[in-house]
PDB file of C-alpha atoms in Angstrom:
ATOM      1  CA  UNK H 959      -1.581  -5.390  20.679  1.00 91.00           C
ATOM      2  CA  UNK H 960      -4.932  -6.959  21.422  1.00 96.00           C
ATOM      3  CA  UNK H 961      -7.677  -6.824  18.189  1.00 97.00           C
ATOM      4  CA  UNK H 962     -11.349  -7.798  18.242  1.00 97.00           C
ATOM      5  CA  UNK H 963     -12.384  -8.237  14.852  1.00 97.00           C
ATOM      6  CA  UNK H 964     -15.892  -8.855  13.878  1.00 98.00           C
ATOM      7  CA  UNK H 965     -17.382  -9.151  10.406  1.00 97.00           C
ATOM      8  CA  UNK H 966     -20.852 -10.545   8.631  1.00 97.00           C
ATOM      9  CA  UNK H 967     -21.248 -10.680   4.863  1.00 97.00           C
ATOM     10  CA  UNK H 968     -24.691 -11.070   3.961  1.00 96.00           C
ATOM     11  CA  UNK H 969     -25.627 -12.439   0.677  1.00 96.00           C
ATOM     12  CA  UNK H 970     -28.564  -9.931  -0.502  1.00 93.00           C
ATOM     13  CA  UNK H 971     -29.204 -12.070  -4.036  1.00 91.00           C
ATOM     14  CA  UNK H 972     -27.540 -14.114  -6.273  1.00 90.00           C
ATOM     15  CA  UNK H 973     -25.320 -11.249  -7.408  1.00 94.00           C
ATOM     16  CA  UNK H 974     -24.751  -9.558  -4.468  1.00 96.00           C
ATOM     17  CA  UNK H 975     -22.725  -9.382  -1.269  1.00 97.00           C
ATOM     18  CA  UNK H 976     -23.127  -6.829   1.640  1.00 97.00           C
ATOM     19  CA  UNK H 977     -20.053  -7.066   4.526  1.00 98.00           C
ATOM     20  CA  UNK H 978     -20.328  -5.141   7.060  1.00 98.00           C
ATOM     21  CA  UNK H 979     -17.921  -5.505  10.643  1.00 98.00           C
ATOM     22  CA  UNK H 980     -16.734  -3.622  13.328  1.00 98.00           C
ATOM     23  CA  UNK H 981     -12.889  -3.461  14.639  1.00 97.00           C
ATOM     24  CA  UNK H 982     -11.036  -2.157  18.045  1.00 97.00           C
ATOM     25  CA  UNK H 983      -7.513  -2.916  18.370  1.00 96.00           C
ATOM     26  CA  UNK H 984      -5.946  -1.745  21.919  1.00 95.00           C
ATOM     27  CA  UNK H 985      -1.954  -1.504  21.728  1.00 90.00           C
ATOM     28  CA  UNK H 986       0.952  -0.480  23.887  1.00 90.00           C
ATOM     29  CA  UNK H 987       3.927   0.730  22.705  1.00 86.00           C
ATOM     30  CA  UNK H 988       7.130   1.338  25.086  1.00 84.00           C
ATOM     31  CA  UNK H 989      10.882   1.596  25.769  1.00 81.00           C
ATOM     32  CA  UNK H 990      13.371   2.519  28.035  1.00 77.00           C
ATOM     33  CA  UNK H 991      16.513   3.415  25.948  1.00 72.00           C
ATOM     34  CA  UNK H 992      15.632   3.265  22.419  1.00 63.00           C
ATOM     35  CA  UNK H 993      15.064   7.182  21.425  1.00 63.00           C
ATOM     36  CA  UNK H 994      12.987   9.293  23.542  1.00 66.00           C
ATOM     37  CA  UNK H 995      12.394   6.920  25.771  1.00 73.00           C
ATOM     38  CA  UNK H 996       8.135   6.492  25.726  1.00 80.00           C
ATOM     39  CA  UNK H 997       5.410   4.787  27.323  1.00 83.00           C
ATOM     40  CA  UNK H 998       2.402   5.135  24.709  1.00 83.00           C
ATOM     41  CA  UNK H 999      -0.783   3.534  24.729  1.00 88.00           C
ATOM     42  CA  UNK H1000      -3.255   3.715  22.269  1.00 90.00           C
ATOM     43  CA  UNK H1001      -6.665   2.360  20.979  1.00 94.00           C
ATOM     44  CA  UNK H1002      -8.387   2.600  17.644  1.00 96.00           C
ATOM     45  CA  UNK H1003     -12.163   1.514  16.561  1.00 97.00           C
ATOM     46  CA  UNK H1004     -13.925   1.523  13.478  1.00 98.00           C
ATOM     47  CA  UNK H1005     -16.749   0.752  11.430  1.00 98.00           C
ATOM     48  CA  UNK H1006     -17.165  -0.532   7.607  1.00 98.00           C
ATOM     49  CA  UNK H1007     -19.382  -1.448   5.114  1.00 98.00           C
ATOM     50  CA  UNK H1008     -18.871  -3.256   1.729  1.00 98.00           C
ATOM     51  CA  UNK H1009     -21.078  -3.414  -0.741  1.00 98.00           C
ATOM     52  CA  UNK H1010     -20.368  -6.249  -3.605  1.00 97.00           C
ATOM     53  CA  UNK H1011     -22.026  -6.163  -6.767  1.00 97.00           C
ATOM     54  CA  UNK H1012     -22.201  -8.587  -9.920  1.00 95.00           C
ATOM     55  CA  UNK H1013     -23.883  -8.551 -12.627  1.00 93.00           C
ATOM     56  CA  UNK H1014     -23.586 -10.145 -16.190  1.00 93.00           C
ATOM     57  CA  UNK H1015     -19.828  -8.949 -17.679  1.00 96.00           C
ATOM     58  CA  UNK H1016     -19.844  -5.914 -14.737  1.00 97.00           C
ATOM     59  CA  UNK H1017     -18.296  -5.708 -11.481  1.00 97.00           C
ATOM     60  CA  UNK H1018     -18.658  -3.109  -8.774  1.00 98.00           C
ATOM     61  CA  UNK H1019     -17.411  -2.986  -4.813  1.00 98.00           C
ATOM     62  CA  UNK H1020     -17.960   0.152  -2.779  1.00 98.00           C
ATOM     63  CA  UNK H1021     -16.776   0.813   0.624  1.00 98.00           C
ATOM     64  CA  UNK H1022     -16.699   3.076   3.331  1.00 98.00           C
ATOM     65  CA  UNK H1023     -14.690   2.819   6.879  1.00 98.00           C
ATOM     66  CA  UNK H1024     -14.626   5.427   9.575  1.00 98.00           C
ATOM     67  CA  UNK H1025     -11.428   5.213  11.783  1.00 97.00           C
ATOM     68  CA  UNK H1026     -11.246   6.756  15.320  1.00 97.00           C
ATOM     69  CA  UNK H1027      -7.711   7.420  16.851  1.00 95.00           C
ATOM     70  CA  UNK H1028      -7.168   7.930  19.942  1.00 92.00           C
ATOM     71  CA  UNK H1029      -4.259  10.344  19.583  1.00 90.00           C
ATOM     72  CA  UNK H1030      -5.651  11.574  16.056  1.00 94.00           C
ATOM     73  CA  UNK H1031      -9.488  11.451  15.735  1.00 94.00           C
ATOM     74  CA  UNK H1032     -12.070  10.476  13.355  1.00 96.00           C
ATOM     75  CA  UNK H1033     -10.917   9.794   9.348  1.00 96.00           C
ATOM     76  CA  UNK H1034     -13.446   8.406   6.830  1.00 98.00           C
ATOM     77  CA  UNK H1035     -12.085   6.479   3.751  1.00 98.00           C
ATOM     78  CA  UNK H1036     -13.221   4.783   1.249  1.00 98.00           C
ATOM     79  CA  UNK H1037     -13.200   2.950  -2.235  1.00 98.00           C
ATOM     80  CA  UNK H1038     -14.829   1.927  -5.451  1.00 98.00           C
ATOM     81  CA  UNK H1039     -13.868  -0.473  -7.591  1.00 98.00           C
ATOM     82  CA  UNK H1040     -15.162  -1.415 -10.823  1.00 98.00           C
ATOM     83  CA  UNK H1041     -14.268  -3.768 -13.319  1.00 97.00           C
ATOM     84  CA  UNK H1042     -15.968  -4.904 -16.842  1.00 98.00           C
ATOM     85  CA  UNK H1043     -15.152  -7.996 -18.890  1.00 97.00           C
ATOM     86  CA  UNK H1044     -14.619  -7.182 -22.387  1.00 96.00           C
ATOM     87  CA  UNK H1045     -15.081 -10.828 -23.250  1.00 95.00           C
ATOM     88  CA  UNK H1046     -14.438 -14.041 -21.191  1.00 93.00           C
ATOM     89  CA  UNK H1047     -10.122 -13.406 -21.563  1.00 96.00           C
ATOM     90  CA  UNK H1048     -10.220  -9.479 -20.873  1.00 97.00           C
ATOM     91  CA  UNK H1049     -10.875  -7.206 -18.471  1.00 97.00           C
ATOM     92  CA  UNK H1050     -11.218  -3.732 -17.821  1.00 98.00           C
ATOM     93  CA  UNK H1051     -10.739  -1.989 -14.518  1.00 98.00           C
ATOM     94  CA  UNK H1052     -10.861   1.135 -12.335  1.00 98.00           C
ATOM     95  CA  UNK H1053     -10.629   2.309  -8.907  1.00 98.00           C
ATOM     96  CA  UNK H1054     -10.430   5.589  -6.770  1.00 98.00           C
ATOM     97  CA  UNK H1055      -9.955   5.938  -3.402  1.00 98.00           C
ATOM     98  CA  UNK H1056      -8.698   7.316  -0.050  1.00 98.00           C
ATOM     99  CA  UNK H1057      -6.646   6.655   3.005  1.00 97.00           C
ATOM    100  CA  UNK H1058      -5.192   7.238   5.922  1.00 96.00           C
ATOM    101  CA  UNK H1059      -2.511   5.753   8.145  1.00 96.00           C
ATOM    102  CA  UNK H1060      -1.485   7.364  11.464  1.00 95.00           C
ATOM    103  CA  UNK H1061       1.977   7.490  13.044  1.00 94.00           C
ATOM    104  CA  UNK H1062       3.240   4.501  14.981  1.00 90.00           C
ATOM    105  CA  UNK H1063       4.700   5.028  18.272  1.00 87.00           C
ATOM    106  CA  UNK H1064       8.160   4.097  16.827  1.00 87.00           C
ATOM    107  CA  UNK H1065       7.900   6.797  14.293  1.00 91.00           C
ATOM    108  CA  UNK H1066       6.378   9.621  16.888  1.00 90.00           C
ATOM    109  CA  UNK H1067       8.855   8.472  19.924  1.00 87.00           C
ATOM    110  CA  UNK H1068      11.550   5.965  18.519  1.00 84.00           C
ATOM    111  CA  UNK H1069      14.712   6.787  16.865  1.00 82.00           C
ATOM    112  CA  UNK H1070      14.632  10.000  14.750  1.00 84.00           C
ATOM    113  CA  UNK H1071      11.052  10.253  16.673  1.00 86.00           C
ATOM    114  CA  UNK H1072       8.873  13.672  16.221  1.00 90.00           C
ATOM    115  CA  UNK H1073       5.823  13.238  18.517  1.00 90.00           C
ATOM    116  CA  UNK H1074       4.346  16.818  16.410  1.00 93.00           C
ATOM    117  CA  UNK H1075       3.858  14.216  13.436  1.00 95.00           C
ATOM    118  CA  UNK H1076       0.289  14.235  11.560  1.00 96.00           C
ATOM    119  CA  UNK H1077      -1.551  11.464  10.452  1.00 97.00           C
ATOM    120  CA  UNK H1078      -1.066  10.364   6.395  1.00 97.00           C
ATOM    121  CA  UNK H1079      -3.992  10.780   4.356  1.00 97.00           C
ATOM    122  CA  UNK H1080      -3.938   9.744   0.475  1.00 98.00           C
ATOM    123  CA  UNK H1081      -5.877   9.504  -2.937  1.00 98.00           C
ATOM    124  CA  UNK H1082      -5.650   7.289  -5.077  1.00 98.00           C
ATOM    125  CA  UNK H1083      -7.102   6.368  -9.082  1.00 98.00           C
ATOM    126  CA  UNK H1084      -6.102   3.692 -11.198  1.00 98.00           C
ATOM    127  CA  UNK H1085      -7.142   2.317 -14.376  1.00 98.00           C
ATOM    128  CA  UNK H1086      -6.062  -1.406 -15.271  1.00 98.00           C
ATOM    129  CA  UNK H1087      -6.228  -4.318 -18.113  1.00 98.00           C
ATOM    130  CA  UNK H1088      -6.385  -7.885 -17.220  1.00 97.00           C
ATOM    131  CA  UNK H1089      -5.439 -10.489 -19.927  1.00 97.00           C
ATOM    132  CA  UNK H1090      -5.955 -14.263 -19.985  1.00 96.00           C
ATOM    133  CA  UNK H1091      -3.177 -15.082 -22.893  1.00 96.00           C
ATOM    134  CA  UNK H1092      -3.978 -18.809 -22.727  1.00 94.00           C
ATOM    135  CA  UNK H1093      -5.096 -21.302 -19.990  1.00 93.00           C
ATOM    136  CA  UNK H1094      -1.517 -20.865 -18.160  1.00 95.00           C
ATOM    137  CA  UNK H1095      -0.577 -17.355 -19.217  1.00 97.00           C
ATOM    138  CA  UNK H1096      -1.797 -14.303 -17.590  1.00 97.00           C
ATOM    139  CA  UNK H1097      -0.980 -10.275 -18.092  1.00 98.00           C
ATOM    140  CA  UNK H1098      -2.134  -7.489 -15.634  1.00 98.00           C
ATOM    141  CA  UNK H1099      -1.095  -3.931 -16.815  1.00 98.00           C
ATOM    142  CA  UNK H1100      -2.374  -0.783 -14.758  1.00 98.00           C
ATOM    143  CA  UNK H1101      -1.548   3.609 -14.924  1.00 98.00           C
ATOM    144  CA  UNK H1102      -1.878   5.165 -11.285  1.00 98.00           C
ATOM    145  CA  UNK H1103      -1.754   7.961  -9.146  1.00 98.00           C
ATOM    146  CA  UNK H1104      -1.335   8.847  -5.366  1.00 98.00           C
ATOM    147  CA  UNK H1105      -1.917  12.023  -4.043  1.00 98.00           C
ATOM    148  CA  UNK H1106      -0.387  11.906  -0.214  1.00 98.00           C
ATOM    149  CA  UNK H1107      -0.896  14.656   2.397  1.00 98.00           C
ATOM    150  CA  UNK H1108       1.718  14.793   5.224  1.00 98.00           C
ATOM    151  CA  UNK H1109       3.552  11.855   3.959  1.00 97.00           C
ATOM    152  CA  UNK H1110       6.093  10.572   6.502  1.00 96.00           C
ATOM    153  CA  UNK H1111       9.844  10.748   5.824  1.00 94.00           C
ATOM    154  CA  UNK H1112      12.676  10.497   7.505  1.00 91.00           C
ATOM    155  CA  UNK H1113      15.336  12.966   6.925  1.00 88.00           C
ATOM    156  CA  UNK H1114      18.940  14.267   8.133  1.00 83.00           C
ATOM    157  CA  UNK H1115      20.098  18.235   8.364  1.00 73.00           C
ATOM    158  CA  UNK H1116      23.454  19.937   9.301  1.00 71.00           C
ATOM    159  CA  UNK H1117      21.511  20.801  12.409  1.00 70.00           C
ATOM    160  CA  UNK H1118      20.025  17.291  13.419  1.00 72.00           C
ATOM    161  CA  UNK H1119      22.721  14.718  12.253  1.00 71.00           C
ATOM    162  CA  UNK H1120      20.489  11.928  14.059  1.00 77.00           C
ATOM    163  CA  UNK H1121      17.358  12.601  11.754  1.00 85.00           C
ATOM    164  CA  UNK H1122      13.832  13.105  12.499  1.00 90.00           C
ATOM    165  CA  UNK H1123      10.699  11.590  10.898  1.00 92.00           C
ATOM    166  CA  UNK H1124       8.912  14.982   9.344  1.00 94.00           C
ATOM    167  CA  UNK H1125       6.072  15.396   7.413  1.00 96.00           C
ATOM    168  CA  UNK H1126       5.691  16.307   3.603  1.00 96.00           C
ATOM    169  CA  UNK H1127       2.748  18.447   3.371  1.00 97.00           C
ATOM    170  CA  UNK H1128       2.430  17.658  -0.193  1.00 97.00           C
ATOM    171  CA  UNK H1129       3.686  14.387  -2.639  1.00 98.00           C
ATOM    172  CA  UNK H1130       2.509  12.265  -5.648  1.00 98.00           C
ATOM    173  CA  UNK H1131       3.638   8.908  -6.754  1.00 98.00           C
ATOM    174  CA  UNK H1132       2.474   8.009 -10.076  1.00 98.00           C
ATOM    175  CA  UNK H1133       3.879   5.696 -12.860  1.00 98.00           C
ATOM    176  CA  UNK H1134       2.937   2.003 -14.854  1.00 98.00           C
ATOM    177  CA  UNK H1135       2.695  -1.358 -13.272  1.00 98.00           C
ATOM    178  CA  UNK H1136       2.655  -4.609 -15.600  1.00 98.00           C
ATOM    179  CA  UNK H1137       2.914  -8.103 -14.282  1.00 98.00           C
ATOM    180  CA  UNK H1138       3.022 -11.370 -16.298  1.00 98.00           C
ATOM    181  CA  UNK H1139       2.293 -14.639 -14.386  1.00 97.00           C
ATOM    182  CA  UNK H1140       2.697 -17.938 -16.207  1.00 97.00           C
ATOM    183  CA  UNK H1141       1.688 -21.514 -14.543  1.00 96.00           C
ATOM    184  CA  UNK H1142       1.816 -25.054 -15.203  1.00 91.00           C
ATOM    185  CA  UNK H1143       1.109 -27.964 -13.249  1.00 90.00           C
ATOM    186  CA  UNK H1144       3.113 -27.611 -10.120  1.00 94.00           C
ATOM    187  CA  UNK H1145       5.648 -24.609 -11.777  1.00 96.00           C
ATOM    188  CA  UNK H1146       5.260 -21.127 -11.723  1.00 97.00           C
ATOM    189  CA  UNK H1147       6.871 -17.668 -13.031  1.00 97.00           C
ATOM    190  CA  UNK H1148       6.057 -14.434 -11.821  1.00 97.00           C
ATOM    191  CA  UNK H1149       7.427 -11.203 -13.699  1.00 98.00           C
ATOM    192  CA  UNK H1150       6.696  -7.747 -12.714  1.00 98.00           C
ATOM    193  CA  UNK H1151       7.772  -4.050 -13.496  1.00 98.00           C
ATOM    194  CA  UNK H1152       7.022  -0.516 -12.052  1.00 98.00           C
ATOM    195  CA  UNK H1153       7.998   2.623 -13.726  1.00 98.00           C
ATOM    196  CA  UNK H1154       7.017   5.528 -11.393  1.00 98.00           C
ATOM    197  CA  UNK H1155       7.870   9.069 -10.322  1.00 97.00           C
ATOM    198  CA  UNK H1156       7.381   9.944  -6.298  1.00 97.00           C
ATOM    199  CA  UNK H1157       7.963  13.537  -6.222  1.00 96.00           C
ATOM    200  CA  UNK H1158       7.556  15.945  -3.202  1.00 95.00           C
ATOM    201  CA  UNK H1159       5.547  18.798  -4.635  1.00 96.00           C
ATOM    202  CA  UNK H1160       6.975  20.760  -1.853  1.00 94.00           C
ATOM    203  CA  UNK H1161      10.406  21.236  -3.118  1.00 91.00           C
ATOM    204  CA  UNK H1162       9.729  20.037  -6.641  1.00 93.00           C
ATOM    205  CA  UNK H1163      12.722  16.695  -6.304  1.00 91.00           C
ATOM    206  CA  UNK H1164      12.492  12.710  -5.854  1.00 93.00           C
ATOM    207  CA  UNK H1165      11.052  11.025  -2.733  1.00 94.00           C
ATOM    208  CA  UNK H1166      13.986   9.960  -1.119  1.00 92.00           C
ATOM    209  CA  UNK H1167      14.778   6.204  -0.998  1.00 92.00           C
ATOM    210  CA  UNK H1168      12.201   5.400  -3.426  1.00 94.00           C
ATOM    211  CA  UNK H1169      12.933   3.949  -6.993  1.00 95.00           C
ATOM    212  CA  UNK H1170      11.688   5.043 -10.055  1.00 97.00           C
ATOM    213  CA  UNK H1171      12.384   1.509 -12.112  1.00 97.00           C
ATOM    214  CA  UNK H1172      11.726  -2.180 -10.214  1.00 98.00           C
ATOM    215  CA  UNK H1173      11.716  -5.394 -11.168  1.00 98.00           C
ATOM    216  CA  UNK H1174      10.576  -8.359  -9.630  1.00 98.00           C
ATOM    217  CA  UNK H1175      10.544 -11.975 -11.248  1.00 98.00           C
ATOM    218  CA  UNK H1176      10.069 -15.273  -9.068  1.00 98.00           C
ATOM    219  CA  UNK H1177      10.204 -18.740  -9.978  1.00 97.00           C
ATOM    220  CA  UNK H1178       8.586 -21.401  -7.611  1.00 97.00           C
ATOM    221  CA  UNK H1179       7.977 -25.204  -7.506  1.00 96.00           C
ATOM    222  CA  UNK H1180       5.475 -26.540  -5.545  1.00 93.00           C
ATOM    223  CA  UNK H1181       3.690 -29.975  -4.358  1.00 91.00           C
ATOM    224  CA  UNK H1182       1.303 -30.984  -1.476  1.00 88.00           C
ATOM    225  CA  UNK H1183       3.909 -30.425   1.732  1.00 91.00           C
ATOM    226  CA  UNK H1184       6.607 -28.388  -0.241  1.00 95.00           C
ATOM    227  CA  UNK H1185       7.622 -25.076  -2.082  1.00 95.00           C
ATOM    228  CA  UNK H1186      10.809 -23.982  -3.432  1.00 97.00           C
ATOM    229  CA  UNK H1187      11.413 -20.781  -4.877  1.00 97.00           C
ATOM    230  CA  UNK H1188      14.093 -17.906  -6.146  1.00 97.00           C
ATOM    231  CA  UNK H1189      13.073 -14.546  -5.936  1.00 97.00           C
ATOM    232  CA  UNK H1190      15.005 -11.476  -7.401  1.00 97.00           C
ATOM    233  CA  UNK H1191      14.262  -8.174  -7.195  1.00 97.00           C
ATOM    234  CA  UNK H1192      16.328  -5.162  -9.030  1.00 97.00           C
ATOM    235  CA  UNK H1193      15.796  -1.467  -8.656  1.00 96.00           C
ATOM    236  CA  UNK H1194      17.011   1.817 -10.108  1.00 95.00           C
ATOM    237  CA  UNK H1195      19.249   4.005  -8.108  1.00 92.00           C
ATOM    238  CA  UNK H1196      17.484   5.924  -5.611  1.00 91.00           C
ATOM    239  CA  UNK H1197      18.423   9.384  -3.601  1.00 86.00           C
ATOM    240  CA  UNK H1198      19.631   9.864  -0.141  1.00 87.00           C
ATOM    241  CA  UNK H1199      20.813  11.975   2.144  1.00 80.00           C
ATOM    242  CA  UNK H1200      24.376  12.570   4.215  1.00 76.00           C
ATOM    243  CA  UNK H1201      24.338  11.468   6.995  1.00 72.00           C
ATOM    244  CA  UNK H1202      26.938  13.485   8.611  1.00 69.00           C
ATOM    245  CA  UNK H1203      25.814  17.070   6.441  1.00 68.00           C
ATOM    246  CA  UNK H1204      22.370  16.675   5.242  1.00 68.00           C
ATOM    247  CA  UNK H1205      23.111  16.953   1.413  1.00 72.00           C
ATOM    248  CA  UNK H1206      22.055  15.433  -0.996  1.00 73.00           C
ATOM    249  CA  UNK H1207      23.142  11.565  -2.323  1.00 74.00           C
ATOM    250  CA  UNK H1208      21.889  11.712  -5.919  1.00 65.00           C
ATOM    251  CA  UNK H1209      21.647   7.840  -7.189  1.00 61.00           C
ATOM    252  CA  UNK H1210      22.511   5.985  -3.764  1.00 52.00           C
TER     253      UNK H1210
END
């Protein structure tokens, strides 16, 4: 994979920041033995523009990118994010937006590969609080909801005991996120939960493989040259499918 990258932020003001860039990224994915066997080049360019505003206790970015895909065409996403400080410990936020991510090479040609698969596209909103509790202490909470068109899954039937990626025309992942952080001198703790429900509006049951209930936490020391850490990270059950007759796992 070979990327040119190129990107200028201008500073229009005091208060505010235009970025604007363009991207190509040429890439070349193949094998020999490793599913269908493929030889699959592709290259991707875009164009994007950021515009970042501040002013007094408000906060604004807007973007835009248009994406064209070899294999898949021309997308246009974008985003806006806003956010407004209560008072100098709290802030409110919000952002909508839209996506798109196209299948890899693995995914169209690899193992379980389905060259017929269409690009993801997505939509997101989310509204957030950010809390300073104290000089060290700091609390993020946020509601959201994503709205993905032919998601990418991979799934097994009686009649294809190998699996194939396939596309879900229709899902929605939407749920609570909190995270607390606290920090002191050269300690830090890290605590964060999601409570979420990924459905596939197509047959009206769970996403499989994805949890409804994690946790993360992480505690790290630091200094100049060196960091040590433990991370954990504990999930709720989550569905599958056999392997060797397509039904259902509930709670794998």
């Amino acid at each position: 994979r070979n990327v040119i990258d190129w990107q200028n932020d201008i500073a229009l003001g005091d208060y505010q920041l235009l970025t604007a860039g363009l991207y190509s990224e040429a890439q070349h994915a193949g094998s020999q033995s490793y599913g269908l066997g493929y030889d699959a080049p592709d290259r991707i360019n875009a164009v994007y523009l950021e515009d970042d505003l501040n002013s007094g206790p408000h906060r604004l970015v807007v973007a835009a990118r248009n994406t064209h895909d070899q294999a898949f065409g021309d997308h246009v996403t974008w985003n806006a994010d806003y956010g407004y400080d209560l008072t100098s410990a709290t802030r409110l936020t919000a952002g909508a937006g839209t996506g798109f991510r196209a299948p890899s090479a693995e995914e169209r040609f690899g193992f379980g590969g389905n060259p017929a698969l269409h690009p993801e596209t997505s939509r997101n909103i989310e509204l957030g609080l950010r809390q300073n509790l104290s000089a060290t202490q700091h609390l993020t909470v946020s509601v959201f909801r994503n709205n993905l068109d032919n998601l990418i899954q991979y799934t097994v039937t009686p009649g294809n005991p190998l699996g194939i990626n396939e596309n879900i025309a229709s899902a929605r992942v939407q749920g609570l996120e909190a995270d607390y952080l606290f920090t002191q001198q050269t300690w830090s703790w890290r605590t964060g939960v999601i409570f979420q429900r990924p459905e596939n509006l197509d047959t009206d049951t769970l996403l499989l493989r994805r949890a409804e209930r994690t946790l993360t936490t992480a505690l790290d020391w630091h200094n100049d040259r060196t960091s040590i850490g433990v991370h954990l990270i504990a999930t709720s059950p989550r569905n599958d499918l056999d392997f060797n007759t397509g039904a259902p796992l509930m709670d794998a």
